[in-house]
């Protein structure tokens, strides 16, 4: 299974073979190996236009979720730093040079929306864009509803689904998360290639929300 999966990370399949076992440490289907692969493909699309160090970028993609912290955990804002620390240890054990390890760690630390740290390197900017692309569009909507179910949230407030007379509450209602976070993501992309992809997926996300509301309001 690992060899077949590693091949999906071509041309960095050998690096993937070494790191896949460390990539995820939870049963969260929104941050599983399929998510890692989607982020890699997003990253490679951006990398093809923007450039950067592909090996550093791939290692950062493979290890960016190597420490799992649930969305409702008080430690959520620290998740990317914890993952960066763990990734640094893994790469040190593999004999990577200090500068490359630091580049991977910086990309991992800054990729997270919750961490709110500005990425400084091209690889870090690409990882942040690639990860956020997976939070919008059709996949982003699917992940939103999946996580809501995992956290025990409802789909929407049946009395006031648009939150016209109440405060938005995405811990209680999945559809509120579109306004609270998902619709804001497209404005924060770091690279030109990432922004172009984000614009397309943002439009899809709005269509999904609008179709959802149309169906529940009759």
GROMACS .gro file of C-alpha atoms in nm:
model
  218
    1UNK     CA    1   0.000   0.000   0.000
    2UNK     CA    2   0.277   0.246   0.096
    3UNK     CA    3   0.469   0.189  -0.227
    4UNK     CA    4   0.158   0.246  -0.439
    5UNK     CA    5   0.066   0.558  -0.241
    6UNK     CA    6   0.420   0.693  -0.257
    7UNK     CA    7   0.407   0.674  -0.636
    8UNK     CA    8   0.125   0.930  -0.631
    9UNK     CA    9   0.376   1.184  -0.500
   10UNK     CA   10   0.596   1.167  -0.812
   11UNK     CA   11   0.851   1.303  -0.881
   12UNK     CA   12   0.918   1.289  -0.505
   13UNK     CA   13   0.802   0.932  -0.451
   14UNK     CA   14   1.118   0.828  -0.265
   15UNK     CA   15   1.077   1.112  -0.016
   16UNK     CA   16   0.710   1.022   0.018
   17UNK     CA   17   0.801   0.660   0.084
   18UNK     CA   18   1.016   0.775   0.377
   19UNK     CA   19   0.763   1.020   0.522
   20UNK     CA   20   0.414   0.877   0.462
   21UNK     CA   21   0.422   0.679   0.785
   22UNK     CA   22   0.464   1.009   0.973
   23UNK     CA   23   0.212   1.212   0.773
   24UNK     CA   24  -0.096   1.171   0.992
   25UNK     CA   25  -0.159   1.048   1.344
   26UNK     CA   26  -0.538   1.052   1.378
   27UNK     CA   27  -0.861   0.908   1.238
   28UNK     CA   28  -0.979   1.250   1.119
   29UNK     CA   29  -1.100   1.200   0.762
   30UNK     CA   30  -1.058   1.570   0.685
   31UNK     CA   31  -0.685   1.551   0.763
   32UNK     CA   32  -0.605   1.204   0.635
   33UNK     CA   33  -0.360   1.089   0.369
   34UNK     CA   34  -0.611   1.182   0.098
   35UNK     CA   35  -0.597   1.541   0.225
   36UNK     CA   36  -0.217   1.527   0.218
   37UNK     CA   37  -0.222   1.409  -0.143
   38UNK     CA   38  -0.468   1.679  -0.249
   39UNK     CA   39  -0.251   1.944  -0.085
   40UNK     CA   40   0.053   1.800  -0.265
   41UNK     CA   41  -0.122   1.822  -0.601
   42UNK     CA   42  -0.232   2.179  -0.526
   43UNK     CA   43   0.124   2.263  -0.424
   44UNK     CA   44   0.271   2.113  -0.739
   45UNK     CA   45   0.032   2.315  -0.957
   46UNK     CA   46   0.144   2.633  -0.786
   47UNK     CA   47   0.511   2.527  -0.778
   48UNK     CA   48   0.504   2.470  -1.155
   49UNK     CA   49   0.433   2.840  -1.202
   50UNK     CA   50   0.593   3.003  -0.900
   51UNK     CA   51   0.908   2.791  -0.857
   52UNK     CA   52   1.073   2.718  -0.522
   53UNK     CA   53   1.247   2.415  -0.374
   54UNK     CA   54   1.034   2.114  -0.460
   55UNK     CA   55   1.193   1.881  -0.206
   56UNK     CA   56   1.147   2.124   0.082
   57UNK     CA   57   0.790   2.190  -0.031
   58UNK     CA   58   0.708   1.819  -0.058
   59UNK     CA   59   0.849   1.742   0.286
   60UNK     CA   60   0.647   2.029   0.431
   61UNK     CA   61   0.330   1.903   0.262
   62UNK     CA   62   0.383   1.548   0.385
   63UNK     CA   63   0.447   1.655   0.744
   64UNK     CA   64   0.224   1.962   0.785
   65UNK     CA   65  -0.041   1.761   0.973
   66UNK     CA   66   0.191   1.514   1.147
   67UNK     CA   67   0.052   1.628   1.484
   68UNK     CA   68  -0.325   1.616   1.507
   69UNK     CA   69  -0.521   1.862   1.723
   70UNK     CA   70  -0.900   1.860   1.703
   71UNK     CA   71  -1.075   2.175   1.577
   72UNK     CA   72  -1.243   2.228   1.917
   73UNK     CA   73  -0.924   2.181   2.120
   74UNK     CA   74  -0.780   2.476   2.317
   75UNK     CA   75  -0.443   2.374   2.169
   76UNK     CA   76  -0.562   2.423   1.811
   77UNK     CA   77  -0.357   2.740   1.755
   78UNK     CA   78  -0.043   2.550   1.854
   79UNK     CA   79  -0.096   2.257   1.617
   80UNK     CA   80   0.129   2.384   1.339
   81UNK     CA   81   0.414   2.462   1.577
   82UNK     CA   82   0.387   2.117   1.732
   83UNK     CA   83   0.389   1.963   1.383
   84UNK     CA   84   0.693   2.171   1.286
   85UNK     CA   85   0.881   2.053   1.594
   86UNK     CA   86   0.798   1.690   1.521
   87UNK     CA   87   0.890   1.730   1.153
   88UNK     CA   88   1.225   1.880   1.249
   89UNK     CA   89   1.303   1.575   1.459
   90UNK     CA   90   1.205   1.338   1.178
   91UNK     CA   91   1.416   1.516   0.918
   92UNK     CA   92   1.711   1.545   1.157
   93UNK     CA   93   1.697   1.169   1.199
   94UNK     CA   94   1.706   1.133   0.822
   95UNK     CA   95   2.023   1.340   0.802
   96UNK     CA   96   1.879   1.654   0.644
   97UNK     CA   97   2.084   1.974   0.659
   98UNK     CA   98   1.987   2.234   0.918
   99UNK     CA   99   1.889   2.502   0.666
  100UNK     CA  100   1.651   2.267   0.482
  101UNK     CA  101   1.498   2.149   0.809
  102UNK     CA  102   1.440   2.509   0.915
  103UNK     CA  103   1.278   2.584   0.579
  104UNK     CA  104   1.039   2.291   0.619
  105UNK     CA  105   0.962   2.386   0.979
  106UNK     CA  106   0.887   2.747   0.884
  107UNK     CA  107   0.649   2.636   0.609
  108UNK     CA  108   0.466   2.403   0.847
  109UNK     CA  109   0.447   2.659   1.128
  110UNK     CA  110   0.299   2.930   0.905
  111UNK     CA  111   0.057   2.721   0.697
  112UNK     CA  112  -0.218   2.721   0.957
  113UNK     CA  113  -0.507   2.968   0.959
  114UNK     CA  114  -0.529   2.928   1.338
  115UNK     CA  115  -0.161   3.011   1.394
  116UNK     CA  116  -0.197   3.348   1.215
  117UNK     CA  117   0.176   3.373   1.133
  118UNK     CA  118   0.290   3.531   0.808
  119UNK     CA  119   0.487   3.298   0.573
  120UNK     CA  120   0.819   3.448   0.468
  121UNK     CA  121   0.957   3.200   0.213
  122UNK     CA  122   0.816   3.095  -0.123
  123UNK     CA  123   0.777   2.734  -0.008
  124UNK     CA  124   0.585   2.849   0.300
  125UNK     CA  125   0.358   3.066   0.086
  126UNK     CA  126   0.289   2.779  -0.152
  127UNK     CA  127   0.209   2.537   0.131
  128UNK     CA  128  -0.030   2.784   0.290
  129UNK     CA  129  -0.205   2.840  -0.044
  130UNK     CA  130  -0.217   2.468  -0.125
  131UNK     CA  131  -0.365   2.380   0.214
  132UNK     CA  132  -0.625   2.657   0.199
  133UNK     CA  133  -0.732   2.550  -0.149
  134UNK     CA  134  -0.846   2.225   0.013
  135UNK     CA  135  -1.073   2.427   0.244
  136UNK     CA  136  -1.275   2.591  -0.034
  137UNK     CA  137  -1.459   2.462  -0.338
  138UNK     CA  138  -1.647   2.133  -0.343
  139UNK     CA  139  -1.391   1.955  -0.128
  140UNK     CA  140  -1.391   2.239   0.121
  141UNK     CA  141  -1.767   2.219   0.158
  142UNK     CA  142  -1.751   1.841   0.202
  143UNK     CA  143  -1.482   1.877   0.468
  144UNK     CA  144  -1.685   2.145   0.645
  145UNK     CA  145  -1.988   1.919   0.680
  146UNK     CA  146  -1.771   1.620   0.770
  147UNK     CA  147  -1.602   1.812   1.053
  148UNK     CA  148  -1.937   1.945   1.175
  149UNK     CA  149  -2.062   1.589   1.205
  150UNK     CA  150  -1.742   1.484   1.380
  151UNK     CA  151  -1.785   1.767   1.631
  152UNK     CA  152  -2.154   1.696   1.682
  153UNK     CA  153  -2.277   2.020   1.521
  154UNK     CA  154  -2.605   2.066   1.338
  155UNK     CA  155  -2.625   2.150   0.969
  156UNK     CA  156  -2.809   2.481   1.020
  157UNK     CA  157  -3.041   2.673   1.248
  158UNK     CA  158  -3.392   2.578   1.126
  159UNK     CA  159  -3.541   2.905   1.254
  160UNK     CA  160  -3.279   3.146   1.121
  161UNK     CA  161  -3.041   2.967   0.880
  162UNK     CA  162  -2.898   3.296   0.745
  163UNK     CA  163  -2.828   3.434   1.095
  164UNK     CA  164  -3.028   3.749   1.027
  165UNK     CA  165  -3.136   3.786   1.391
  166UNK     CA  166  -2.868   3.590   1.575
  167UNK     CA  167  -2.491   3.577   1.597
  168UNK     CA  168  -2.309   3.341   1.364
  169UNK     CA  169  -2.218   3.021   1.549
  170UNK     CA  170  -2.012   2.774   1.349
  171UNK     CA  171  -1.960   2.551   1.652
  172UNK     CA  172  -2.333   2.479   1.650
  173UNK     CA  173  -2.418   2.503   1.278
  174UNK     CA  174  -2.207   2.389   0.984
  175UNK     CA  175  -2.349   2.638   0.734
  176UNK     CA  176  -2.239   2.927   0.958
  177UNK     CA  177  -1.877   2.824   0.899
  178UNK     CA  178  -1.904   2.942   0.541
  179UNK     CA  179  -1.947   3.303   0.659
  180UNK     CA  180  -1.727   3.275   0.968
  181UNK     CA  181  -1.423   3.141   0.783
  182UNK     CA  182  -1.452   2.978   0.440
  183UNK     CA  183  -1.565   3.284   0.244
  184UNK     CA  184  -1.273   3.482   0.390
  185UNK     CA  185  -1.000   3.244   0.277
  186UNK     CA  186  -0.981   3.349  -0.090
  187UNK     CA  187  -0.868   3.700   0.008
  188UNK     CA  188  -0.557   3.579   0.187
  189UNK     CA  189  -0.369   3.382  -0.078
  190UNK     CA  190   0.003   3.442  -0.105
  191UNK     CA  191   0.090   3.356  -0.466
  192UNK     CA  192  -0.053   3.465  -0.799
  193UNK     CA  193  -0.113   3.105  -0.907
  194UNK     CA  194  -0.280   3.028  -0.576
  195UNK     CA  195  -0.507   3.332  -0.602
  196UNK     CA  196  -0.624   3.226  -0.948
  197UNK     CA  197  -0.716   2.878  -0.826
  198UNK     CA  198  -0.878   3.023  -0.514
  199UNK     CA  199  -1.102   3.250  -0.719
  200UNK     CA  200  -1.246   2.953  -0.906
  201UNK     CA  201  -1.303   2.749  -0.591
  202UNK     CA  202  -1.451   3.043  -0.403
  203UNK     CA  203  -1.720   3.073  -0.669
  204UNK     CA  204  -1.796   2.702  -0.637
  205UNK     CA  205  -1.822   2.741  -0.260
  206UNK     CA  206  -2.076   3.021  -0.298
  207UNK     CA  207  -2.279   2.810  -0.541
  208UNK     CA  208  -2.283   2.520  -0.295
  209UNK     CA  209  -2.400   2.746  -0.012
  210UNK     CA  210  -2.669   2.899  -0.233
  211UNK     CA  211  -2.798   2.559  -0.349
  212UNK     CA  212  -2.803   2.437   0.010
  213UNK     CA  213  -3.008   2.737   0.123
  214UNK     CA  214  -3.244   2.701  -0.172
  215UNK     CA  215  -3.322   2.342  -0.076
  216UNK     CA  216  -3.380   2.405   0.295
  217UNK     CA  217  -3.593   2.717   0.245
  218UNK     CA  218  -3.829   2.558  -0.007
   0.00000   0.00000   0.00000
